[in-house]
Amino acid sequence: MLRIIGVDIGTSLTKAVVFDHTGVSVAQASAPSQVRHLPGGAVEQDFEQVLGTVASVVREVTAQLDGPVDALALTGQGDGVWLRDADGFCVRPAISWLDGRANALLTEWQRTGVTREVFRRTGSGMFPGCAGPILAYLDEHEPSSLDRAAVAGYCVDAVLQRLTGEVAVDISDASLPFVDPRTRQYDDDAIAACGLSHRKSLLAEPAKPHTVFRLNRAGSELLGLPEGLPVTGGPFDLPACAIGAGVRRPGDGILTAGTTLACQVLSTSPEFDPEGEPAGMLLCTPDEGRYLRGMPAMVGTAGLDWACRMLGIEVATIGELLAASTPGAGGVRALPFLSSSGERAPFVDAAARAQFTGLSLETTRADLVRALCESIAYAARHCFESAGLTGTLYANGGGVRSAEWTQIFADVLGRDVVIPGDPGVGARGAVLVAAEALSEPFDVDVWAANSRTVKVQPQVAEVYEQGYVDYLDSLASARQQWSR
């Protein structure tokens, strides 16, 4: 059987995992990446530092193995803009998907119909941290960076270029915002709507499905792996997690409870309602007949980190606090939109902000934490209803390490939640894609055997039915206030 290193280049952490033929990890390593939050909502990363984490984790897992590896499979964060020259060196710091410098521009595009026009052509809504608004912002405020660049890509293809010398982008990364999923090609009118026709040459052509690249000399020296080793570049982390978790049948979905909340549903059709809410993503996958309707909300574990700082508590106490409050959080309700970039799914509003209501002198820290966790679960339900979830629901991410919060997700969503039994779901998805590309696919049914299921509690789910109605009412009222 193949031995493949899967590398997941996250926003704050890069992970490498090697799996055996049963899907169980046999070697793991991780290294933190630095994220810089700057004035004006800017969020950037140093590409060389990120590339260094890739080298670190690959060398670490290789040292744990008793023999050679057969391939390297890359996945990682999507969106943002990673501007490089012809040799793959960044001409400016990478701009993260968390970036908010284009907030005002996106608001103007919403007012003038630009976002609607792009959505009609691609099925994807734009948000401040995606390539369209970032490139348009740079074209106006920092054109010299675009002039110096040869490629405007993403994290995974930036790493791929430095390891192999090849300029290409995975179709999943390219999907938002300029690719028409029905043709799997860039839509010139979508690019023109963003005022970027004169910058189209910066967009790398999507690689054909199952393309295999080769480690060049520089990549070999960086990673300590043999020159010529097969390398695959993508899909990016959202579809990679879906593949790695076991999403196989149309209507199946995956909830990724990470820094942000990603909700995805598998479909066999690239069709979409062009007059629907211009939000979310319609992602092409390595299989030309399969697509993922993604609703990657900006809420998630970052909100819990904020709550811990504000309340002076440790993350490790979250489960205890959730258990200390009852469903409904003692009457406390929340809207969880704490990101400075607002929200991007299942609606887009850069002005979206969090709220807590129903507070009293009797409100406890446990009530506040539970209200926030319940509101994030309500946001997940809103996303899945928009994405069309009908089948099995899988879940991964740091949030599902909390048994108490995972139970809240199951009860709010009103369905059982399947948790893969081994860490590194994104890396696992990248490995599965690589094995397919190398014509030696793994047995995915064997790989799915180590999961566990969190069962919905019907009586608690009934309580959350009214809670969800109240959440939607509060959201509708807040959106009117944000628009003023």
XYZ file of C-alpha atoms in Angstrom:
484
model
C 0.000 0.000 0.000
C 1.007 3.580 -0.616
C 2.490 5.637 2.195
C 1.467 9.263 1.693
C 2.152 12.290 3.886
C -0.907 14.515 4.112
C -0.141 18.152 4.951
C -2.928 20.513 6.028
C -1.702 24.136 6.025
C -4.209 25.835 8.297
C -4.382 29.487 9.199
C -2.768 29.138 12.610
C -1.464 25.569 12.521
C 0.150 23.322 9.913
C -0.380 19.590 10.425
C 1.204 16.563 8.773
C -0.343 13.120 9.118
C 0.610 9.737 7.654
C -2.139 7.106 7.477
C -1.959 3.350 7.112
C -4.178 1.363 4.741
C -7.019 1.274 7.329
C -7.111 5.057 7.640
C -5.489 5.158 11.080
C -2.754 7.747 11.566
C 0.695 6.275 12.164
C 2.657 9.530 12.407
C 1.658 13.120 13.186
C 3.307 16.506 13.632
C 2.188 20.122 13.869
C 3.721 23.576 13.893
C 2.114 26.981 14.522
C 1.853 29.688 11.867
C 1.918 33.377 12.655
C -1.106 35.521 11.839
C -0.710 39.296 11.960
C -3.758 41.446 12.728
C -3.087 44.993 11.520
C -4.953 48.327 11.653
C -7.946 48.708 9.371
C -8.997 45.084 9.646
C -5.997 43.796 7.661
C -4.871 40.231 8.410
C -1.646 38.968 6.840
C 0.816 36.076 6.977
C 4.500 35.726 6.141
C 4.665 33.112 3.398
C 8.228 32.111 4.242
C 7.215 31.410 7.821
C 4.242 29.336 6.634
C 6.469 27.439 4.198
C 8.857 26.799 7.090
C 6.056 25.098 9.042
C 5.477 22.761 6.102
C 9.149 21.795 6.078
C 9.139 21.337 9.852
C 6.141 18.991 10.035
C 7.178 16.945 6.988
C 10.646 16.362 8.386
C 9.183 15.484 11.790
C 6.763 12.830 10.524
C 9.352 11.414 8.141
C 11.643 10.852 11.119
C 8.875 8.836 12.806
C 8.568 6.386 9.897
C 10.568 3.219 9.347
C 10.813 3.565 5.584
C 10.346 5.879 2.594
C 7.161 7.669 1.590
C 5.489 7.402 -1.790
C 3.896 10.850 -2.179
C 3.071 14.190 -0.590
C -0.533 15.456 -0.528
C -1.197 19.154 0.155
C -4.326 20.883 1.406
C -4.874 24.021 3.465
C -6.693 27.283 3.941
C -8.531 28.811 1.010
C -9.459 32.332 -0.115
C -7.336 35.395 0.592
C -4.654 36.401 -1.935
C -1.059 35.123 -2.029
C 0.788 37.248 -4.590
C 3.970 35.680 -6.009
C 6.569 36.353 -8.641
C 7.493 33.897 -11.394
C 9.789 31.994 -9.012
C 7.127 31.602 -6.322
C 8.369 34.255 -3.888
C 5.725 36.562 -2.425
C 5.892 40.194 -3.571
C 4.078 41.280 -0.396
C 2.795 39.507 2.733
C -0.007 37.053 2.037
C -3.480 38.468 2.642
C -5.592 36.106 4.744
C -9.183 35.058 4.172
C -9.805 36.742 7.549
C -8.838 40.124 6.057
C -11.332 42.971 6.285
C -9.640 45.814 4.386
C -12.180 45.459 1.567
C -15.233 45.706 3.859
C -16.337 49.082 2.506
C -15.725 48.021 -1.086
C -17.839 44.895 -0.662
C -20.645 46.922 0.914
C -20.583 49.197 -2.142
C -20.622 46.169 -4.453
C -23.679 44.882 -2.634
C -25.393 48.236 -3.122
C -24.540 48.497 -6.819
C -25.290 44.867 -7.732
C -21.746 43.614 -8.360
C -22.059 40.761 -5.869
C -25.408 39.778 -7.350
C -23.965 39.738 -10.886
C -21.033 37.537 -9.862
C -23.342 35.184 -7.969
C -25.591 34.790 -10.993
C -22.597 33.555 -12.983
C -20.717 31.424 -10.463
C -23.133 30.463 -7.690
C -20.735 31.881 -5.121
C -21.211 34.924 -2.943
C -18.293 37.203 -2.205
C -17.093 38.346 1.203
C -14.288 40.763 2.163
C -11.629 38.048 2.479
C -12.096 36.432 -0.928
C -9.998 37.147 -4.005
C -12.429 39.414 -5.886
C -12.688 42.289 -3.403
C -9.078 41.919 -2.205
C -7.690 42.162 -5.745
C -9.947 45.108 -6.547
C -8.836 46.837 -3.348
C -5.176 46.293 -4.214
C -5.752 47.452 -7.776
C -6.948 50.780 -6.394
C -4.754 51.234 -3.328
C -1.650 49.126 -3.987
C -1.359 48.589 -7.758
C 2.432 48.246 -7.624
C 2.061 44.909 -5.794
C -0.112 43.564 -8.582
C 2.310 44.946 -11.167
C 5.199 43.037 -9.553
C 3.258 39.780 -9.268
C 3.088 36.952 -11.774
C 0.452 34.946 -9.888
C -2.444 35.883 -7.625
C -3.252 32.591 -5.950
C -3.908 30.920 -2.652
C -2.006 29.196 0.139
C -1.923 25.658 -1.276
C -0.823 26.609 -4.789
C 1.766 29.002 -3.349
C 3.356 26.119 -1.428
C 2.977 23.839 -4.450
C 4.880 26.303 -6.651
C 7.814 26.501 -4.236
C 7.992 22.706 -3.933
C 7.575 21.809 -7.598
C 8.155 24.979 -9.643
C 4.706 24.543 -11.225
C 2.098 27.297 -11.439
C -1.380 25.814 -11.104
C -4.419 26.103 -8.868
C -6.855 23.453 -7.710
C -10.354 23.909 -9.104
C -11.784 24.051 -5.578
C -9.647 27.082 -4.699
C -10.430 28.773 -8.022
C -14.172 28.204 -7.582
C -14.625 31.338 -5.475
C -15.354 33.782 -6.920
C -14.596 33.610 -10.658
C -15.235 30.016 -11.861
C -18.500 28.939 -13.467
C -19.003 25.462 -11.929
C -20.920 24.304 -14.999
C -17.893 24.808 -17.258
C -15.114 24.632 -14.628
C -13.576 27.667 -16.335
C -13.147 31.306 -15.351
C -16.130 33.445 -16.257
C -14.849 36.586 -17.991
C -18.004 38.537 -17.173
C -17.644 37.777 -13.464
C -14.066 39.036 -13.580
C -15.183 42.128 -15.504
C -17.941 42.843 -12.983
C -15.209 43.221 -10.347
C -13.255 45.586 -12.614
C -10.387 43.110 -12.928
C -10.290 42.165 -16.612
C -6.883 43.810 -16.957
C -5.584 41.591 -14.119
C -6.898 38.251 -15.407
C -3.395 37.115 -16.371
C -2.614 36.855 -12.638
C -5.113 34.000 -12.256
C -3.491 30.583 -12.677
C -5.337 28.082 -14.831
C -7.048 25.331 -12.800
C -5.209 22.031 -12.971
C -6.973 19.048 -14.497
C -8.495 16.631 -11.972
C -5.990 14.179 -10.455
C -2.934 16.045 -11.746
C 0.292 14.799 -10.160
C 3.283 17.137 -9.811
C 6.878 16.282 -8.868
C 9.123 17.598 -6.117
C 11.918 19.677 -7.651
C 15.434 20.120 -6.275
C 14.543 23.132 -4.129
C 11.512 21.325 -2.722
C 13.588 18.231 -2.073
C 16.189 20.203 -0.141
C 13.507 22.013 1.858
C 11.602 18.909 2.912
C 14.350 16.310 2.983
C 12.413 14.102 0.561
C 13.599 12.619 -2.758
C 13.573 14.811 -5.835
C 10.838 13.659 -8.208
C 8.505 12.500 -5.405
C 4.836 12.758 -6.516
C 3.003 15.780 -5.085
C -0.682 16.708 -5.283
C -1.977 20.204 -4.598
C -5.506 20.237 -3.281
C -8.390 20.352 -2.863
C -8.291 23.089 -0.223
C -9.291 22.349 3.335
C -13.094 22.570 3.135
C -13.627 19.963 0.391
C -10.654 17.970 1.705
C -12.420 17.662 5.071
C -15.615 16.516 3.370
C -13.730 13.821 1.480
C -11.712 12.775 4.503
C -14.720 12.597 6.837
C -16.699 10.255 4.585
C -19.135 12.508 2.714
C -20.025 10.247 -0.216
C -23.729 10.445 -1.082
C -25.660 13.437 -2.453
C -27.318 15.237 0.445
C -24.624 14.207 2.948
C -23.008 17.087 4.779
C -20.126 18.009 7.037
C -19.912 20.487 9.871
C -16.423 21.799 10.564
C -16.422 23.494 13.955
C -13.118 25.300 13.773
C -12.003 28.900 14.072
C -14.942 29.475 11.788
C -17.938 27.270 11.094
C -17.972 25.533 7.708
C -21.124 23.740 6.591
C -21.046 21.789 3.312
C -23.464 19.539 1.438
C -22.605 17.228 -1.469
C -24.491 17.532 -4.754
C -24.270 15.943 -8.191
C -25.515 19.081 -9.924
C -23.752 22.392 -10.566
C -27.096 24.139 -10.960
C -28.136 26.844 -8.512
C -30.789 29.518 -8.103
C -29.232 32.661 -9.617
C -31.749 34.813 -7.762
C -31.043 33.254 -4.371
C -29.152 34.876 -1.499
C -25.727 35.773 -2.967
C -23.753 33.959 -0.278
C -21.801 30.784 0.268
C -19.736 28.826 -2.223
C -20.452 26.332 -4.991
C -17.220 24.355 -5.054
C -15.993 22.029 -7.772
C -14.373 18.853 -6.439
C -11.779 16.481 -7.937
C -14.721 14.432 -9.262
C -16.162 16.334 -12.225
C -19.663 15.094 -11.406
C -19.688 16.234 -7.768
C -19.970 19.617 -6.127
C -20.098 20.984 -2.618
C -22.522 23.696 -1.616
C -20.504 25.418 1.087
C -21.713 27.821 3.750
C -18.540 28.810 5.624
C -19.783 31.128 8.357
C -17.432 33.481 10.205
C -18.648 32.245 13.614
C -16.926 29.374 15.424
C -14.378 28.548 18.103
C -12.877 32.028 17.768
C -16.037 33.207 19.523
C -15.388 30.837 22.414
C -11.809 32.092 22.639
C -13.225 35.621 22.954
C -15.648 34.498 25.666
C -12.821 32.876 27.601
C -10.798 36.085 27.500
C -13.749 38.237 28.521
C -14.856 35.953 31.344
C -11.373 35.037 32.550
C -11.855 31.298 32.082
C -9.884 28.490 30.454
C -11.005 26.687 27.302
C -10.756 23.430 29.241
C -13.678 24.537 31.447
C -16.123 25.023 28.541
C -17.618 21.545 28.865
C -18.155 21.980 32.589
C -19.861 25.338 32.052
C -22.109 23.968 29.299
C -23.223 21.206 31.647
C -23.939 23.755 34.394
C -26.563 25.573 32.303
C -29.740 24.071 30.836
C -30.979 24.110 27.215
C -32.129 27.656 26.513
C -29.299 29.080 28.661
C -31.549 30.465 31.364
C -33.316 32.737 28.892
C -30.112 34.271 27.501
C -30.022 34.510 23.703
C -27.154 35.456 21.456
C -26.219 36.349 17.929
C -22.649 35.044 17.501
C -21.245 37.449 14.873
C -18.013 38.503 16.585
C -15.751 38.668 13.522
C -14.639 42.164 12.499
C -15.357 41.066 8.918
C -19.027 40.459 9.738
C -20.656 37.391 8.224
C -20.308 35.588 4.883
C -22.786 32.669 5.051
C -25.654 31.994 4.709
C -25.803 35.768 4.163
C -23.095 38.367 3.590
C -22.978 41.464 5.752
C -19.697 43.114 6.734
C -21.602 45.072 9.401
C -22.890 41.963 11.226
C -22.150 42.125 14.942
C -22.867 39.982 18.005
C -25.628 40.542 20.533
C -26.628 39.092 23.906
C -30.170 39.564 25.201
C -32.154 38.263 28.145
C -29.452 39.049 30.699
C -30.337 39.577 34.351
C -28.619 39.677 37.729
C -29.197 35.925 37.909
C -27.326 35.232 34.642
C -24.244 33.098 35.181
C -21.052 32.653 33.205
C -22.373 29.214 32.285
C -25.503 30.801 30.780
C -23.425 33.202 28.699
C -21.185 30.432 27.376
C -24.120 28.141 26.640
C -26.044 30.930 24.884
C -23.038 31.582 22.642
C -22.592 27.870 21.845
C -26.304 27.480 21.140
C -26.270 30.511 18.841
C -23.380 29.065 16.832
C -25.369 25.836 16.501
C -28.367 27.867 15.293
C -26.087 29.499 12.720
C -25.053 26.010 11.597
C -28.697 25.004 11.158
C -29.334 28.170 9.143
C -26.374 27.296 6.907
C -27.411 23.679 6.400
C -30.975 24.626 5.558
C -29.570 26.977 2.912
C -27.159 24.315 1.606
C -29.801 21.575 1.379
C -28.700 18.963 3.929
C -30.824 15.787 3.648
C -28.441 12.893 4.369
C -25.862 11.856 6.941
C -24.137 14.642 8.853
C -20.438 14.323 9.693
C -18.486 16.703 11.908
C -14.864 17.591 12.628
C -12.796 20.431 14.029
C -11.712 21.544 17.462
C -15.269 22.288 18.557
C -16.378 18.664 18.371
C -13.727 17.690 20.914
C -16.267 19.039 23.418
C -18.851 16.305 23.971
C -21.242 18.863 25.470
C -21.059 21.240 22.503
C -21.330 18.397 19.991
C -24.518 17.309 21.736
C -25.867 20.851 21.375
C -25.137 20.731 17.636
C -26.988 17.402 17.317
C -29.995 18.631 19.271
C -30.249 22.005 17.502
C -29.862 20.388 14.080
C -32.271 17.628 15.032
C -30.095 14.848 13.612
C -27.362 12.448 14.635
C -23.772 13.593 14.102
C -21.025 11.202 12.957
C -17.533 12.005 14.263
C -14.566 10.435 12.392
C -12.445 8.408 14.779
C -9.016 9.742 13.851
C -7.627 13.299 13.731
C -6.443 15.017 10.595
C -9.618 14.782 8.496
C -8.384 17.444 6.057
C -5.041 15.713 5.602
C -6.890 12.413 5.199
C -8.994 13.900 2.395
C -5.870 15.147 0.625
C -4.312 11.674 0.956
C -7.407 9.978 -0.486
C -7.316 12.349 -3.475
C -3.588 11.713 -3.958
C -4.056 7.946 -3.869
C -6.776 8.234 -6.512
C -4.516 10.401 -8.653
C -1.773 7.774 -8.381
C -4.256 5.090 -9.509
C -3.995 3.204 -6.205
C -7.128 4.303 -4.336
C -7.674 3.353 -0.713
C -10.722 1.455 0.484
C -12.799 4.351 1.822
C -15.289 2.026 3.531
C -12.477 0.601 5.680
C -11.291 4.116 6.417
C -14.736 5.111 7.700
C -14.936 2.275 10.229
C -13.480 4.133 13.224
C -16.225 6.735 13.656
C -18.642 7.377 16.528
C -22.152 8.825 16.478
C -23.678 11.473 18.747
C -27.403 10.786 18.967
C -29.990 13.550 18.981
C -32.063 13.900 22.182
C -35.664 14.363 20.960
C -36.956 16.166 24.066
C -34.115 18.688 24.009
C -34.463 19.088 20.243
C -38.065 20.210 20.824
C -36.825 23.017 23.089
C -34.427 24.149 20.382
C -37.145 24.275 17.721
C -38.563 27.386 19.377
C -35.081 28.638 20.101
C -34.262 28.498 16.395
C -37.418 30.449 15.513
C -36.394 33.093 18.052
C -32.866 33.148 16.613
C -34.141 33.816 13.089
C -36.444 36.568 14.381
C -33.570 38.228 16.228
C -31.350 37.930 13.164
C -33.969 39.519 10.899
C -34.327 42.441 13.302
C -30.550 42.867 13.631
C -30.048 42.871 9.857
C -32.405 45.835 9.603
C -30.315 47.682 12.195
C -27.025 46.818 10.483
C -28.270 48.200 7.177
C -28.904 51.674 8.604
